[in-house]
């Protein structure tokens, strides 16, 4: 999946975590292990992974109708207007880019959508339903999942468990069920583990499944956040600067990953500063500046938009 | 406008002292025939009997416990020195002073067959917690200080109280306040201990209409402006403080600082030289009641204690000394089992330093005088028995 | 003599070895870039230099002195200053106080030079000037990044360590950042050690660069050389 | 004659109200509360400082305070004042003695706090112990110090020594204000202002704040973390020492091995009430706690004092989850 | 904040070593270790091992019982503190509620006219305590970190003070003659008496084993995961769809119920309770048991509880110094084992193990951990 091999286990001659686990990873890491498998084994394994990663939720409506709508969303902090009646909508199945200068209000927009902040005015509608009064966890269950600009993982949990917390959003076992180990507990637990593992593989970090999240390098942590968000089976996946801290090659992988996510039927909203990523992956782009929407259109149009160039892009992107 | 001047003129609160004669000291001669631990030096005991102190050593209110423990230890030492024929071991068990922790050490004492008698437990609460266990084991316990009345009503056969209980002291205190001191309105301040609560109830009941206000404080409290405020507002002729000296001393001091001149009467839990030291000048003229004969007039005991422990004997040291003596007398006679010692105590009759020891069926002393005291020139001086 | 020299440095996290035998030299007045994939050990190298992560093998030499065991805050006094990964903005201090913290070891905090530096930072990042009294914790990600860089500049270090300075910044500002780095290097003579994912720009700017892979230096050379190296291009510049 | 009249909790009369007394004693309670609250405040500052920097509830701080009490006490004794009496001193001698005792107490408490930091907390830091471990170690230290006092000085309070009798300085709405009360309140405010100035206006103070927010990054700015920790403990200890002197003057029989416990808990409550980590909050919390406790005692009766304190805390936190002056910093940004 | 340790010089943490060893055993080997170990635990009061015993200072059986009841408390508190990361300094309040509920229902001193047998009181006490957990938790659980700590401390004190102040609860006069289970020997004498710790110890150990299993089930489930997530980052947990408030309440209620259970057993054993001994210090000692043993590790906290009770009791003979020893012991232990006697990661790793196993396509079994451990070990060799 990557022209450059991801760091393998060779660099970690002794990993205390996996050691404590009593499972020293197979020599050469997971990848090597997969390679060692016989074709049948391999096929079976991949079928398992694919089945587990596929979302259970059927997509009832075709691509195109509105999934999420922001209506005159305004967010004030004291005298500061971080969002100034911003309206736009996201259609099912699309990848929407949200860009703008630093401090334009992009993250604030995420926060207002996911219930971290209560909007000062305006409303957010998911499939026509207002999210205004709903609790944060409920919004997630309703179908919006996100990653964080400043990574927020459960540091002491393993990568796998981090993702399982995400899968739990769709589980219903509560205390009595867990205490008494009811059948549903088993079913959910098993399904959750499988799915989580598959997701880790999907984002390419399965070989560190048993490491504490805290100990993962920055780039891995970002991917883990994506896997965790995906695990909640969102209708809309919101990524806040997913490519930050990636090198160009890794960014290419990320673009491929986001495309794959979309192909699996997710709708994606992505904040990103890297124009190659933005242009490479989005179907449509919304541009914010000083809390106001200044443009909304296809990537090609946005690239040419003089207002956007002035406010944001500056000299045509030279990094590519 | 607070304190001395305030209140206005109804019951002549300004000068209660003029309505009564100043209480005076009644003559008292310490008992000449008091039994001492040393005895006659002819003690012969069989086996290696032991006496145990069970009570707080390191826990809360350790000070009270240690005063007792040290007296017990002193008594045993004096006894052993004087009686080559009877060497009694001393053992101690720390209960931590609370009913929650008292049981394990008590059971340990019970399980030690050499222990024939116990001095303790000092506090009413822990005594209550371990009572059934001691009775079941038939291990006699003489408490030098637990004064809650109902301890003797539980049907325990091991329980002997080495002093009068609070249902004796309470009414006596009330009589002293209204009678001798001639007070017509009284504020009763209580702490939250089983002892303070019980005593305050007894006093309040006995005071009847004279009880003008009441206020509760907590063990460990050091600042009493609110309680004193209540008193100032009520402007009583006298105040009764049902609690221990740890709170009594700062209370008295702050009371006088606030300018309240009413008579202050305190019970046995406060009757301790420490109170005088800690309340400073505020202790001057404070009246005390105690279900004990004056224990502080025994220079020999005081000196011996001071020499051994480098501190003055404290609240119930003398009672503990006496209680130990009672047990030692039995051992001197060669008693070698618990039943025997229990029997010995039950039938014991003898003068102690502090009083005459002879118990009734319930384990209460027959003679339970309550004495009044006053602090004068920094000394606790006995006045007279309250009748 | 080199300003900074890492000699066979190894660093462990518990029993995970994150660096093994890393040797890096930075000459006075140079800009040196470190590039590598996620988890290669770039940040760890920076931490080893600034002293927040102890070195288990090898030596760190700064300006001729062995500072391998020197406390981190004393290294700052010698002129090593780091803008850390993850920004490390003090959330409860205002922008101004944050910047002032950068100058903590400076003796001339009442002087004109100090004021001038402050004005410089505000000029570079007008956004920060607007927000000078806003608590750091409420800034946007990019604004925080500006604070982190500005704060490092306030220290007027001899050796400036920048860990992914362009992360989270808008394209326009990124251009600016690279210009700033160039400027302080050429005008103030500050030596810079730079970790960048934006490898092409970093390599274009740097005099020399090192490539880290799984905790080892696998390649080094001038910026230009590496920029043209097919393997590097393939692995880090995303030019398939 | 005033008796408890109204009853709540229906017929049982479980809790009595005494409205009359509350009104009657309003000003007296306010003044007493302010002065006692000042002592809470001075101790609270120590909690708040240490908490702010190490996120550690330093349960041993109450013992640091007790050390100050004993230090002041033995200074009195050393100066030749007799237990059980009130000395009769000229103004100069009085001020001199008090100053000396105060300095000794502050040095003793401050030194003890620094020592505690060294022997108990620093090793833990070096080993990267989790936060709760510090808390438990603090408890261990608190036990140990208390027991040392108990073993060496016995279980009773030291005989009281007084250099100064509280006398009425002036009256406020018929309530008297004593000389000691004035000294206490003034000292609390002055010391608070000094501490606050130090933390907010000096370079080292800024180091303290930086370390409290992000110790690792602070190091990268050249802040010597260890020195900041030491300084924090020192400052907290010194203020506890000052509090100890005024406490001893207010309650001369305060020199007892476990004398810090209750006050410590109250002071900590005060610190949280005001917003832990906030110096002004500690002062405000202390004063408020002192005053409300007193009103409550008059209204409900003395046994409810501590209940009132904690209920006040809970109620305040319900409405202001980070205390009265607590940083209402938006929670860390998502 | 941590210092470097050279790779060679690293000592494997004791807990990890123990775990490795445990993981390296076969299933039957594990049983082979476990059964004698449990048997040994049950036999302790009878064996009264010479070096371990607390006698002559304190009755060893009762010390063991006290250790067991504190262990039960520590297990409950560990749910709240170790799992969910909610610092509760007033846990003694729940213990008190459990004890008082039992006493009020069963003591002749009670204002109630009927006295119920102990066995009836226990479930009621647990229920009442759980409800009190909800009542205290509902308004306070939105507080963060140490604000929660001090508020719980306040609630704990309020519980004690109510017991002290309210007349029907009898303050320090207390409730006497709280009965125990009505079991008699052949000769008609009661088995459960306050002076014989052994039957009570056995009872409590049995209860502990049951509670451990149930709590273990919880921890190895979605619920336990949610707790840890909340502990690690409450906001992120909420964003991942964890109803944090509800799960925190559950933690509080579960923890409280276990505390109440312990209180109830305790009241039955001592037979007498009053408002003393439910103070802040006691509460903090409970916490010390948890932290000392290894917050988050159930076996660890049991060990911690044992130490908390055992150290002071062991030094009864030098009573004056025992709390000094105790205080210093705590400090020293914490310095040498800052993660607690046993570290906290045991449970979480089992998932990794399972999933890893399944991923590499070998272990198909998910229900039995030991099978996986065995398997995992196979890979390791
Ligand atoms: N809690 C808050 N209090 C005060 N101001 C805030 C708060 N949160 C955000 N802001 C301000 O609102 C503005 C928008 O911030 P936001 O994080 O949404 O920017 P952004 O578009 O995500 O920028 P970046 O690309 O740098 O991440 C910023 O100027 C920020 O300082
Ligand atoms: N605190 C830690 N504990 C354990 N291992 C760690 C820790 N920090 C980093 N590591 C490990 O050290 C290795 C190097 O990490 P480092 O952060 O230096 O990489 P990096 O090159 O900066 O990566 P990125 O580009 O993602 O920031 C990684 O394998 C990582 O898992
Ligand atoms: C030591 C004593 C003052 C004890 C008190 N009389 C009680 O009953 O608890
Ligand atoms: Mg942002
Ligand atoms: Mg990095």
PDB file of N, CA and C in Angstrom, chain C residues 50 52 71-73 76-77 81-82 84 87-93 97 100-102 104-106 109 135 137-141 144 151, chain D residues 200-201 203-211 213-228 327 329-333:
ATOM      1  N   UNK C  50      17.352  18.986  22.864  1.00  0.00           N
ATOM      2  CA  UNK C  50      16.921  20.006  23.824  1.00  0.00           C
ATOM      3  C   UNK C  50      16.947  19.475  25.250  1.00  0.00           C
ATOM      4  N   UNK C  52      14.930  17.203  26.810  1.00  0.00           N
ATOM      5  CA  UNK C  52      13.753  16.717  27.524  1.00  0.00           C
ATOM      6  C   UNK C  52      13.685  15.195  27.501  1.00  0.00           C
ATOM      7  N   UNK C  71      21.003  19.556  32.135  1.00  0.00           N
ATOM      8  CA  UNK C  71      19.562  19.745  32.285  1.00  0.00           C
ATOM      9  C   UNK C  71      19.001  20.589  31.148  1.00  0.00           C
ATOM     10  N   UNK C  72      17.763  20.296  30.801  1.00  0.00           N
ATOM     11  CA  UNK C  72      17.159  20.964  29.649  1.00  0.00           C
ATOM     12  C   UNK C  72      17.150  22.486  29.815  1.00  0.00           C
ATOM     13  N   UNK C  73      16.807  22.963  31.000  1.00  0.00           N
ATOM     14  CA  UNK C  73      16.681  24.419  31.131  1.00  0.00           C
ATOM     15  C   UNK C  73      18.040  25.104  31.013  1.00  0.00           C
ATOM     16  N   UNK C  76      18.835  25.663  27.442  1.00  0.00           N
ATOM     17  CA  UNK C  76      18.178  26.859  26.911  1.00  0.00           C
ATOM     18  C   UNK C  76      19.056  28.072  27.182  1.00  0.00           C
ATOM     19  N   UNK C  77      19.610  28.108  28.377  1.00  0.00           N
ATOM     20  CA  UNK C  77      20.464  29.252  28.709  1.00  0.00           C
ATOM     21  C   UNK C  77      21.677  29.333  27.800  1.00  0.00           C
ATOM     22  N   UNK C  81      17.053  26.541  21.605  1.00  0.00           N
ATOM     23  CA  UNK C  81      15.642  26.761  21.879  1.00  0.00           C
ATOM     24  C   UNK C  81      14.801  25.959  20.907  1.00  0.00           C
ATOM     25  N   UNK C  82      13.741  25.352  21.429  1.00  0.00           N
ATOM     26  CA  UNK C  82      12.944  24.465  20.608  1.00  0.00           C
ATOM     27  C   UNK C  82      11.492  24.912  20.534  1.00  0.00           C
ATOM     28  N   UNK C  84       8.358  23.067  20.060  1.00  0.00           N
ATOM     29  CA  UNK C  84       8.128  21.627  20.095  1.00  0.00           C
ATOM     30  C   UNK C  84       6.992  21.170  19.195  1.00  0.00           C
ATOM     31  N   UNK C  87       3.147  22.026  19.632  1.00  0.00           N
ATOM     32  CA  UNK C  87       3.103  23.466  19.917  1.00  0.00           C
ATOM     33  C   UNK C  87       3.407  23.863  21.348  1.00  0.00           C
ATOM     34  N   UNK C  88       2.800  23.167  22.312  1.00  0.00           N
ATOM     35  CA  UNK C  88       3.116  23.507  23.695  1.00  0.00           C
ATOM     36  C   UNK C  88       2.830  24.941  24.077  1.00  0.00           C
ATOM     37  N   UNK C  89       1.725  25.451  23.580  1.00  0.00           N
ATOM     38  CA  UNK C  89       1.336  26.798  24.000  1.00  0.00           C
ATOM     39  C   UNK C  89       0.758  26.709  25.410  1.00  0.00           C
ATOM     40  N   UNK C  90       1.128  27.641  26.280  1.00  0.00           N
ATOM     41  CA  UNK C  90       0.563  27.640  27.630  1.00  0.00           C
ATOM     42  C   UNK C  90      -0.882  28.107  27.555  1.00  0.00           C
ATOM     43  N   UNK C  91      -1.805  27.227  27.868  1.00  0.00           N
ATOM     44  CA  UNK C  91      -3.204  27.565  27.585  1.00  0.00           C
ATOM     45  C   UNK C  91      -3.735  28.741  28.400  1.00  0.00           C
ATOM     46  N   UNK C  92      -3.229  28.901  29.614  1.00  0.00           N
ATOM     47  CA  UNK C  92      -3.790  29.939  30.467  1.00  0.00           C
ATOM     48  C   UNK C  92      -3.054  31.272  30.371  1.00  0.00           C
ATOM     49  N   UNK C  93      -1.934  31.284  29.686  1.00  0.00           N
ATOM     50  CA  UNK C  93      -1.223  32.545  29.515  1.00  0.00           C
ATOM     51  C   UNK C  93      -1.699  33.204  28.227  1.00  0.00           C
ATOM     52  N   UNK C  97       1.943  36.928  27.063  1.00  0.00           N
ATOM     53  CA  UNK C  97       2.692  36.230  28.120  1.00  0.00           C
ATOM     54  C   UNK C  97       3.394  35.008  27.571  1.00  0.00           C
ATOM     55  N   UNK C 100       6.393  36.171  25.919  1.00  0.00           N
ATOM     56  CA  UNK C 100       7.337  36.593  26.940  1.00  0.00           C
ATOM     57  C   UNK C 100       8.046  35.403  27.566  1.00  0.00           C
ATOM     58  N   UNK C 101       7.314  34.296  27.683  1.00  0.00           N
ATOM     59  CA  UNK C 101       7.952  33.091  28.221  1.00  0.00           C
ATOM     60  C   UNK C 101       9.122  32.663  27.340  1.00  0.00           C
ATOM     61  N   UNK C 102       9.000  32.939  26.052  1.00  0.00           N
ATOM     62  CA  UNK C 102      10.099  32.596  25.159  1.00  0.00           C
ATOM     63  C   UNK C 102      11.378  33.294  25.575  1.00  0.00           C
ATOM     64  N   UNK C 104      12.290  33.983  28.521  1.00  0.00           N
ATOM     65  CA  UNK C 104      12.481  33.769  29.956  1.00  0.00           C
ATOM     66  C   UNK C 104      13.943  33.865  30.370  1.00  0.00           C
ATOM     67  N   UNK C 105      14.821  33.335  29.547  1.00  0.00           N
ATOM     68  CA  UNK C 105      16.231  33.325  29.961  1.00  0.00           C
ATOM     69  C   UNK C 105      16.966  34.593  29.538  1.00  0.00           C
ATOM     70  N   UNK C 106      16.276  35.459  28.828  1.00  0.00           N
ATOM     71  CA  UNK C 106      16.974  36.659  28.382  1.00  0.00           C
ATOM     72  C   UNK C 106      17.151  37.633  29.515  1.00  0.00           C
ATOM     73  N   UNK C 109      15.212  41.897  29.308  1.00  0.00           N
ATOM     74  CA  UNK C 109      13.789  41.937  29.037  1.00  0.00           C
ATOM     75  C   UNK C 109      13.166  43.321  29.164  1.00  0.00           C
ATOM     76  N   UNK C 135      -6.190  34.226  25.767  1.00  0.00           N
ATOM     77  CA  UNK C 135      -5.463  33.092  26.347  1.00  0.00           C
ATOM     78  C   UNK C 135      -5.057  32.108  25.256  1.00  0.00           C
ATOM     79  N   UNK C 137      -4.921  29.006  25.129  1.00  0.00           N
ATOM     80  CA  UNK C 137      -5.735  27.813  24.959  1.00  0.00           C
ATOM     81  C   UNK C 137      -6.920  27.992  24.034  1.00  0.00           C
ATOM     82  N   UNK C 138      -7.326  29.207  23.805  1.00  0.00           N
ATOM     83  CA  UNK C 138      -8.503  29.395  22.960  1.00  0.00           C
ATOM     84  C   UNK C 138      -8.134  29.758  21.527  1.00  0.00           C
ATOM     85  N   UNK C 139      -6.861  29.781  21.239  1.00  0.00           N
ATOM     86  CA  UNK C 139      -6.454  30.108  19.872  1.00  0.00           C
ATOM     87  C   UNK C 139      -6.745  28.941  18.939  1.00  0.00           C
ATOM     88  N   UNK C 140      -6.848  29.241  17.679  1.00  0.00           N
ATOM     89  CA  UNK C 140      -7.001  28.165  16.699  1.00  0.00           C
ATOM     90  C   UNK C 140      -5.657  27.458  16.552  1.00  0.00           C
ATOM     91  N   UNK C 141      -5.712  26.289  15.938  1.00  0.00           N
ATOM     92  CA  UNK C 141      -4.499  25.494  15.806  1.00  0.00           C
ATOM     93  C   UNK C 141      -3.377  26.266  15.147  1.00  0.00           C
ATOM     94  N   UNK C 144      -1.973  28.971  17.293  1.00  0.00           N
ATOM     95  CA  UNK C 144      -1.079  28.415  18.304  1.00  0.00           C
ATOM     96  C   UNK C 144       0.297  28.129  17.712  1.00  0.00           C
ATOM     97  N   UNK C 151       7.392  32.479  19.849  1.00  0.00           N
ATOM     98  CA  UNK C 151       7.979  32.335  21.164  1.00  0.00           C
ATOM     99  C   UNK C 151       9.427  31.868  21.062  1.00  0.00           C
TER     100      UNK C 151
ATOM    101  N   UNK D 200       2.267  37.040  39.591  1.00  0.00           N
ATOM    102  CA  UNK D 200       1.831  37.651  38.342  1.00  0.00           C
ATOM    103  C   UNK D 200       2.786  38.680  37.762  1.00  0.00           C
ATOM    104  N   UNK D 201       3.646  39.219  38.596  1.00  0.00           N
ATOM    105  CA  UNK D 201       4.422  40.332  38.101  1.00  0.00           C
ATOM    106  C   UNK D 201       5.922  40.055  37.975  1.00  0.00           C
ATOM    107  N   UNK D 203       9.353  37.606  37.064  1.00  0.00           N
ATOM    108  CA  UNK D 203       9.781  36.614  36.101  1.00  0.00           C
ATOM    109  C   UNK D 203       9.614  35.208  36.676  1.00  0.00           C
ATOM    110  N   UNK D 204      10.113  35.046  37.896  1.00  0.00           N
ATOM    111  CA  UNK D 204       9.983  33.730  38.523  1.00  0.00           C
ATOM    112  C   UNK D 204       8.518  33.324  38.627  1.00  0.00           C
ATOM    113  N   UNK D 205       7.698  34.327  38.951  1.00  0.00           N
ATOM    114  CA  UNK D 205       6.275  34.058  39.068  1.00  0.00           C
ATOM    115  C   UNK D 205       5.702  33.557  37.758  1.00  0.00           C
ATOM    116  N   UNK D 206       6.175  34.148  36.675  1.00  0.00           N
ATOM    117  CA  UNK D 206       5.693  33.687  35.387  1.00  0.00           C
ATOM    118  C   UNK D 206       6.167  32.264  35.139  1.00  0.00           C
ATOM    119  N   UNK D 207       7.376  31.991  35.636  1.00  0.00           N
ATOM    120  CA  UNK D 207       7.856  30.613  35.555  1.00  0.00           C
ATOM    121  C   UNK D 207       6.917  29.676  36.303  1.00  0.00           C
ATOM    122  N   UNK D 208       6.471  30.111  37.466  1.00  0.00           N
ATOM    123  CA  UNK D 208       5.540  29.300  38.245  1.00  0.00           C
ATOM    124  C   UNK D 208       4.284  29.021  37.424  1.00  0.00           C
ATOM    125  N   UNK D 209       3.793  30.057  36.807  1.00  0.00           N
ATOM    126  CA  UNK D 209       2.555  29.849  36.052  1.00  0.00           C
ATOM    127  C   UNK D 209       2.788  28.939  34.856  1.00  0.00           C
ATOM    128  N   UNK D 210       3.927  29.132  34.197  1.00  0.00           N
ATOM    129  CA  UNK D 210       4.206  28.307  33.027  1.00  0.00           C
ATOM    130  C   UNK D 210       4.330  26.844  33.429  1.00  0.00           C
ATOM    131  N   UNK D 211       5.056  26.598  34.518  1.00  0.00           N
ATOM    132  CA  UNK D 211       5.220  25.212  34.956  1.00  0.00           C
ATOM    133  C   UNK D 211       3.872  24.608  35.315  1.00  0.00           C
ATOM    134  N   UNK D 213       1.134  25.124  33.965  1.00  0.00           N
ATOM    135  CA  UNK D 213       0.298  24.792  32.817  1.00  0.00           C
ATOM    136  C   UNK D 213       0.909  23.714  31.946  1.00  0.00           C
ATOM    137  N   UNK D 214       2.189  23.707  31.841  1.00  0.00           N
ATOM    138  CA  UNK D 214       2.813  22.726  30.960  1.00  0.00           C
ATOM    139  C   UNK D 214       4.282  22.604  31.344  1.00  0.00           C
ATOM    140  N   UNK D 215       4.558  21.750  32.296  1.00  0.00           N
ATOM    141  CA  UNK D 215       5.923  21.675  32.834  1.00  0.00           C
ATOM    142  C   UNK D 215       6.966  21.356  31.760  1.00  0.00           C
ATOM    143  N   UNK D 216       6.600  20.499  30.817  1.00  0.00           N
ATOM    144  CA  UNK D 216       7.601  20.118  29.820  1.00  0.00           C
ATOM    145  C   UNK D 216       7.985  21.289  28.935  1.00  0.00           C
ATOM    146  N   UNK D 217       6.976  21.975  28.453  1.00  0.00           N
ATOM    147  CA  UNK D 217       7.283  23.111  27.602  1.00  0.00           C
ATOM    148  C   UNK D 217       7.993  24.202  28.396  1.00  0.00           C
ATOM    149  N   UNK D 218       7.604  24.364  29.639  1.00  0.00           N
ATOM    150  CA  UNK D 218       8.263  25.376  30.461  1.00  0.00           C
ATOM    151  C   UNK D 218       9.761  25.115  30.502  1.00  0.00           C
ATOM    152  N   UNK D 219      10.122  23.857  30.629  1.00  0.00           N
ATOM    153  CA  UNK D 219      11.541  23.522  30.622  1.00  0.00           C
ATOM    154  C   UNK D 219      12.198  23.991  29.325  1.00  0.00           C
ATOM    155  N   UNK D 220      11.478  23.818  28.237  1.00  0.00           N
ATOM    156  CA  UNK D 220      12.021  24.229  26.943  1.00  0.00           C
ATOM    157  C   UNK D 220      12.186  25.739  26.840  1.00  0.00           C
ATOM    158  N   UNK D 221      11.546  26.452  27.744  1.00  0.00           N
ATOM    159  CA  UNK D 221      11.715  27.901  27.757  1.00  0.00           C
ATOM    160  C   UNK D 221      12.863  28.301  28.684  1.00  0.00           C
ATOM    161  N   UNK D 222      13.483  27.299  29.285  1.00  0.00           N
ATOM    162  CA  UNK D 222      14.587  27.603  30.181  1.00  0.00           C
ATOM    163  C   UNK D 222      14.177  27.750  31.630  1.00  0.00           C
ATOM    164  N   UNK D 223      13.002  27.297  31.955  1.00  0.00           N
ATOM    165  CA  UNK D 223      12.576  27.377  33.351  1.00  0.00           C
ATOM    166  C   UNK D 223      13.110  26.160  34.089  1.00  0.00           C
ATOM    167  N   UNK D 224      13.725  26.401  35.229  1.00  0.00           N
ATOM    168  CA  UNK D 224      14.205  25.293  36.047  1.00  0.00           C
ATOM    169  C   UNK D 224      13.036  24.775  36.877  1.00  0.00           C
ATOM    170  N   UNK D 225      12.500  23.683  36.396  1.00  0.00           N
ATOM    171  CA  UNK D 225      11.288  23.156  36.993  1.00  0.00           C
ATOM    172  C   UNK D 225      11.456  22.858  38.471  1.00  0.00           C
ATOM    173  N   UNK D 226      12.538  22.202  38.787  1.00  0.00           N
ATOM    174  CA  UNK D 226      12.750  21.807  40.174  1.00  0.00           C
ATOM    175  C   UNK D 226      12.775  23.025  41.083  1.00  0.00           C
ATOM    176  N   UNK D 227      13.415  24.075  40.603  1.00  0.00           N
ATOM    177  CA  UNK D 227      13.485  25.254  41.441  1.00  0.00           C
ATOM    178  C   UNK D 227      12.098  25.872  41.635  1.00  0.00           C
ATOM    179  N   UNK D 228      11.317  25.815  40.584  1.00  0.00           N
ATOM    180  CA  UNK D 228       9.961  26.358  40.689  1.00  0.00           C
ATOM    181  C   UNK D 228       9.143  25.557  41.704  1.00  0.00           C
ATOM    182  N   UNK D 327     -10.591  29.713  36.908  1.00  0.00           N
ATOM    183  CA  UNK D 327     -10.433  29.996  35.485  1.00  0.00           C
ATOM    184  C   UNK D 327     -11.635  29.420  34.775  1.00  0.00           C
ATOM    185  N   UNK D 329     -11.748  29.146  31.922  1.00  0.00           N
ATOM    186  CA  UNK D 329     -11.130  28.787  30.646  1.00  0.00           C
ATOM    187  C   UNK D 329     -12.004  27.747  29.971  1.00  0.00           C
ATOM    188  N   UNK D 330     -12.347  28.008  28.756  1.00  0.00           N
ATOM    189  CA  UNK D 330     -13.092  26.977  28.025  1.00  0.00           C
ATOM    190  C   UNK D 330     -12.301  25.699  28.128  1.00  0.00           C
ATOM    191  N   UNK D 331     -12.981  24.635  28.250  1.00  0.00           N
ATOM    192  CA  UNK D 331     -12.240  23.384  28.363  1.00  0.00           C
ATOM    193  C   UNK D 331     -11.329  23.237  27.144  1.00  0.00           C
ATOM    194  N   UNK D 332     -10.241  22.570  27.398  1.00  0.00           N
ATOM    195  CA  UNK D 332      -9.194  22.463  26.370  1.00  0.00           C
ATOM    196  C   UNK D 332      -9.833  22.289  25.004  1.00  0.00           C
ATOM    197  N   UNK D 333      -9.303  22.959  24.040  1.00  0.00           N
ATOM    198  CA  UNK D 333      -9.977  23.012  22.758  1.00  0.00           C
ATOM    199  C   UNK D 333     -10.031  21.661  22.076  1.00  0.00           C
TER     200      UNK D 333
END
